[in-house]
PDB file of C-alpha atoms in Angstrom:
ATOM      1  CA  UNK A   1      -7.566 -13.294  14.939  1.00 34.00           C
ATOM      2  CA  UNK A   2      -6.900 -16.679  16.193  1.00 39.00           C
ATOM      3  CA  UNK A   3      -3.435 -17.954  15.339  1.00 40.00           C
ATOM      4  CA  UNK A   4      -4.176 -21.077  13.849  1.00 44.00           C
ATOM      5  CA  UNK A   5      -6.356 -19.795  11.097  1.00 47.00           C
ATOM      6  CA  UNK A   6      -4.679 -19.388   7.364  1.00 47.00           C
ATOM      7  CA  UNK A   7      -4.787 -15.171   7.400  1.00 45.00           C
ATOM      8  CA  UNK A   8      -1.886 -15.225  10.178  1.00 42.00           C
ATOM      9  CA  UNK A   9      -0.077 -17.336   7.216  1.00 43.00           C
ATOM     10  CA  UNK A  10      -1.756 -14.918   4.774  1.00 42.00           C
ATOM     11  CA  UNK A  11      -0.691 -11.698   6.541  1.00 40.00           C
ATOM     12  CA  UNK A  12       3.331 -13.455   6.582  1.00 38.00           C
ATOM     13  CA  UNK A  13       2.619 -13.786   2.405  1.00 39.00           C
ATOM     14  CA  UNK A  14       2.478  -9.594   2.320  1.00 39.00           C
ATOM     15  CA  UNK A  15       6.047  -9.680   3.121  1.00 39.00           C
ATOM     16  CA  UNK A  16       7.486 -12.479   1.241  1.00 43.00           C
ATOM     17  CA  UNK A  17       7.920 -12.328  -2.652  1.00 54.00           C
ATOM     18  CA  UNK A  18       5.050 -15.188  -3.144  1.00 73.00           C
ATOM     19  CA  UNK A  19       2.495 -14.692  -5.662  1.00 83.00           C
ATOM     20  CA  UNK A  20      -0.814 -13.630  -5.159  1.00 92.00           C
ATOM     21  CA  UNK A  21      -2.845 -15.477  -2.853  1.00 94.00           C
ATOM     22  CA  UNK A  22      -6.925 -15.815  -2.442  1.00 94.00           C
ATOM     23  CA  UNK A  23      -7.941 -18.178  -0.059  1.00 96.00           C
ATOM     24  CA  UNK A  24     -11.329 -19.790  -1.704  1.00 96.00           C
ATOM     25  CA  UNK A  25     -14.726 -19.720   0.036  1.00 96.00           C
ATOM     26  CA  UNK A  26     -15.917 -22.504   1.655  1.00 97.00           C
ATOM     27  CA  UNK A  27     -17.243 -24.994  -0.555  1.00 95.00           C
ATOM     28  CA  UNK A  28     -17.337 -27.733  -3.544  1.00 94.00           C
ATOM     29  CA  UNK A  29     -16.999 -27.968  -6.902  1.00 95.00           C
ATOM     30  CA  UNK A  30     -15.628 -24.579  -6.883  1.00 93.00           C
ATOM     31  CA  UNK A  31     -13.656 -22.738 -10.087  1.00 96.00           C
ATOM     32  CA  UNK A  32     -10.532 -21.073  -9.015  1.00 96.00           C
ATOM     33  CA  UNK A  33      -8.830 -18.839 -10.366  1.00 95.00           C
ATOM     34  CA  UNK A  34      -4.802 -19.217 -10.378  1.00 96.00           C
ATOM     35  CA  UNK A  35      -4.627 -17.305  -7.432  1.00 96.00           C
ATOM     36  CA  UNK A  36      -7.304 -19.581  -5.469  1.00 96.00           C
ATOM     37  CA  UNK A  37      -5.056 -22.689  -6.659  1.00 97.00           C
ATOM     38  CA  UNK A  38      -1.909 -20.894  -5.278  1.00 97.00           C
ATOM     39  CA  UNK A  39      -3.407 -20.440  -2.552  1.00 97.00           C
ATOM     40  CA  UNK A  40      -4.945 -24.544  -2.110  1.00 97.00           C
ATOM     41  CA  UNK A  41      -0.871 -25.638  -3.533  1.00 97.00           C
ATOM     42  CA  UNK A  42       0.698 -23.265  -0.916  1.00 97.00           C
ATOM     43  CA  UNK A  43      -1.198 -24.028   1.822  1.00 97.00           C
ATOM     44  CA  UNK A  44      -0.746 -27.794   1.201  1.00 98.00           C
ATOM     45  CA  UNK A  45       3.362 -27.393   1.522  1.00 98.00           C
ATOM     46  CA  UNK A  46       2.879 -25.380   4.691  1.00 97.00           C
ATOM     47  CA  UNK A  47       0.736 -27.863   6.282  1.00 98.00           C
ATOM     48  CA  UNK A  48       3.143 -30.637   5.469  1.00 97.00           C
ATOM     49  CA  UNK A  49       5.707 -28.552   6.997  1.00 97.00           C
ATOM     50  CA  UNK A  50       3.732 -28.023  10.268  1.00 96.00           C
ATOM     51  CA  UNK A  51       3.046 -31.748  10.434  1.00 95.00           C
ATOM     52  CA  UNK A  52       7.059 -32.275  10.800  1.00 94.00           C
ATOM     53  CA  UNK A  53       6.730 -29.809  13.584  1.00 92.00           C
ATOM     54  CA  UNK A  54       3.945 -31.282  15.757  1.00 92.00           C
ATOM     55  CA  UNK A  55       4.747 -32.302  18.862  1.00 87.00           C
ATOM     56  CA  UNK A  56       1.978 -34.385  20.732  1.00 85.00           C
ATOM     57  CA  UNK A  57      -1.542 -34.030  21.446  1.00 89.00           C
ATOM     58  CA  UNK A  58      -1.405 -30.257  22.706  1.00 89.00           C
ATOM     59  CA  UNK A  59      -0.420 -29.352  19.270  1.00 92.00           C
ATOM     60  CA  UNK A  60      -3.271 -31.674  17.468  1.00 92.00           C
ATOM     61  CA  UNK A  61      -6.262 -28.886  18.151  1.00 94.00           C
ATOM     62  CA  UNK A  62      -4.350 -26.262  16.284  1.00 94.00           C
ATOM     63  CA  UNK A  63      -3.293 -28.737  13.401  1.00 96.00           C
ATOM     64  CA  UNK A  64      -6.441 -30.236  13.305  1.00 96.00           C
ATOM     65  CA  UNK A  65      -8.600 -26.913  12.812  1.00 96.00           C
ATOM     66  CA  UNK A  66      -5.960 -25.787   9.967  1.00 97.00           C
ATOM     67  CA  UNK A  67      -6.363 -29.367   8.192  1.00 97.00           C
ATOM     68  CA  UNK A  68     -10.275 -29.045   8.211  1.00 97.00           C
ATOM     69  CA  UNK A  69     -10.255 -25.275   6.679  1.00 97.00           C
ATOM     70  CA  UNK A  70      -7.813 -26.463   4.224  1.00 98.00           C
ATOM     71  CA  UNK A  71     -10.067 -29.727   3.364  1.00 97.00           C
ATOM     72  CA  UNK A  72     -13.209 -26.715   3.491  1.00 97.00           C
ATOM     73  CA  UNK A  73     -11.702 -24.915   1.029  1.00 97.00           C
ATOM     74  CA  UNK A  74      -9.625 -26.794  -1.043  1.00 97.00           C
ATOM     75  CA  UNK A  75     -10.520 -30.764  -1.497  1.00 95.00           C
ATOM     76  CA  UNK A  76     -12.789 -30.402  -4.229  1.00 95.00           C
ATOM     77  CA  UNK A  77     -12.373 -27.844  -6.752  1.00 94.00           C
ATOM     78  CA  UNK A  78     -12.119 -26.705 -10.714  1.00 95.00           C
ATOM     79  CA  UNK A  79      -8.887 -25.188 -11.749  1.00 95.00           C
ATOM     80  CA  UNK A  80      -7.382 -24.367 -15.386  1.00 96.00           C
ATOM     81  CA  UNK A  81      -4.237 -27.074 -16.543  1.00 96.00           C
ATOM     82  CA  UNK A  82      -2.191 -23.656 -17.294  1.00 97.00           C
ATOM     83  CA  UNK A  83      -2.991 -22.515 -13.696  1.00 96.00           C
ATOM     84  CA  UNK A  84      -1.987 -25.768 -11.708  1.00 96.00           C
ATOM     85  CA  UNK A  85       1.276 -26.246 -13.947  1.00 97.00           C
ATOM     86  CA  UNK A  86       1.994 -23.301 -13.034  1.00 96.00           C
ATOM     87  CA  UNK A  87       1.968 -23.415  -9.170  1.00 97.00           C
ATOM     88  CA  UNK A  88       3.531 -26.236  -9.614  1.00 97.00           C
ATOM     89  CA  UNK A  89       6.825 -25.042 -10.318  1.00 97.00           C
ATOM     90  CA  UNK A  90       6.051 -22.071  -8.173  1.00 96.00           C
ATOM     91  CA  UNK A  91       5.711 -24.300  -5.419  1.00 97.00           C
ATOM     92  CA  UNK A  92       9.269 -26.133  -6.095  1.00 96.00           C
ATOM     93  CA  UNK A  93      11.194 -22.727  -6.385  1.00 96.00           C
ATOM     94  CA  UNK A  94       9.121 -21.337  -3.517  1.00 96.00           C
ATOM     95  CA  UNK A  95       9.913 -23.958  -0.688  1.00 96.00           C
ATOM     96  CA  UNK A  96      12.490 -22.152   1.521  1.00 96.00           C
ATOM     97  CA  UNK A  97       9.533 -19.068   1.979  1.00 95.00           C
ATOM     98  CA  UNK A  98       6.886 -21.522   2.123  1.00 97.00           C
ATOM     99  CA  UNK A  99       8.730 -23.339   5.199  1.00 96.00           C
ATOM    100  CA  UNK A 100       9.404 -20.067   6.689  1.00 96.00           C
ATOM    101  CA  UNK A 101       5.725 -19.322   6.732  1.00 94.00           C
ATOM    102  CA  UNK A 102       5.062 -22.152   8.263  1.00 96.00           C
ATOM    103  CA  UNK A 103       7.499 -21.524  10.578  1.00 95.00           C
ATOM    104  CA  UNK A 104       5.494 -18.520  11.133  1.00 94.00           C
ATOM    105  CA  UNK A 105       2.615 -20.390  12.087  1.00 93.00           C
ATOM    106  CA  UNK A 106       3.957 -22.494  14.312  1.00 93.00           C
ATOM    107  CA  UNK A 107       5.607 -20.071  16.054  1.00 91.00           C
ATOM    108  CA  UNK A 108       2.741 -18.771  17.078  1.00 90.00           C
ATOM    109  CA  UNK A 109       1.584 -21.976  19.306  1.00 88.00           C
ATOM    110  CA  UNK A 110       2.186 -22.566  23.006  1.00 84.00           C
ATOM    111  CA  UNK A 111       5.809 -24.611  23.376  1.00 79.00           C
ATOM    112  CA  UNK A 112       7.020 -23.663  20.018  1.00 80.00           C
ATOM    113  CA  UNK A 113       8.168 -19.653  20.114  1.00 68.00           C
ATOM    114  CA  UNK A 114      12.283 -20.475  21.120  1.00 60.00           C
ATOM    115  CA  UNK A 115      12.387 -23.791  18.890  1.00 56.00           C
ATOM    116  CA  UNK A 116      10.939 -23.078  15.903  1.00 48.00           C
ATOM    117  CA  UNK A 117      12.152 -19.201  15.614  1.00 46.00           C
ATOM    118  CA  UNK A 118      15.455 -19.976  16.554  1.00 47.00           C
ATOM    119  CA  UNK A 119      15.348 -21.803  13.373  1.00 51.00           C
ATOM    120  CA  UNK A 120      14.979 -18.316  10.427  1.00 46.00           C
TER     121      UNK A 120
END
């Protein structure tokens, strides 16, 4: 599986005490479940986390094709109030494993293995 699709973040999720993920089908005007929100909220921090990490154009390809299955999947979508406050906080209190899964990612790119793992 290529590295810069959301299962190699996904897989790193197994490990870590995060709640349940479920990474929505492709699509609009969806209703998610909490898990599908989690999923939308959590991805959202790691991306913003891998944007801090980018280092020039070779890295845009892999950032780019993340950003468009996020905005696929995630940009317009029904969720419960419960649900999103929810993830919310689970978001704030979940940072430090949300960063390390992005960390994850990144990792994973050309130029970034010694930087980025030297890091956890």
């Amino acid at each position: 599986m290529p590295f810069w699709l959301p299962e190699t973040s996904a897989a790193a999720t197994v490990t870590a005490p995060l709640g349940a993920e479920t990474v929505p089908q492709i699509g609009t005007a969806q209703r998610l479940a909490l898990e599908g929100v989690r999923y939308c909220h959590y991805q959202r921090e790691r991306l913003y986390f891998i944007k801090k990490w980018l280092k020039g154009a070779d890295d845009a390809p892999a950032y780019n094709l993340l950003i468009v299955d996020y905005n696929s999947r995630c940009s317009d979508y029904f969720y419960k109030d419960e649900d999103l406050k929810l993830v919310e906080v689970e978001v704030k209190a979940k940072h430090d494993l949300l960063e390390a899964d992005a960390r994850r990612v990144v990792s994973a790119w050309p130029g970034h293995q010694s930087e980025i793992s030297s890091k956890d």
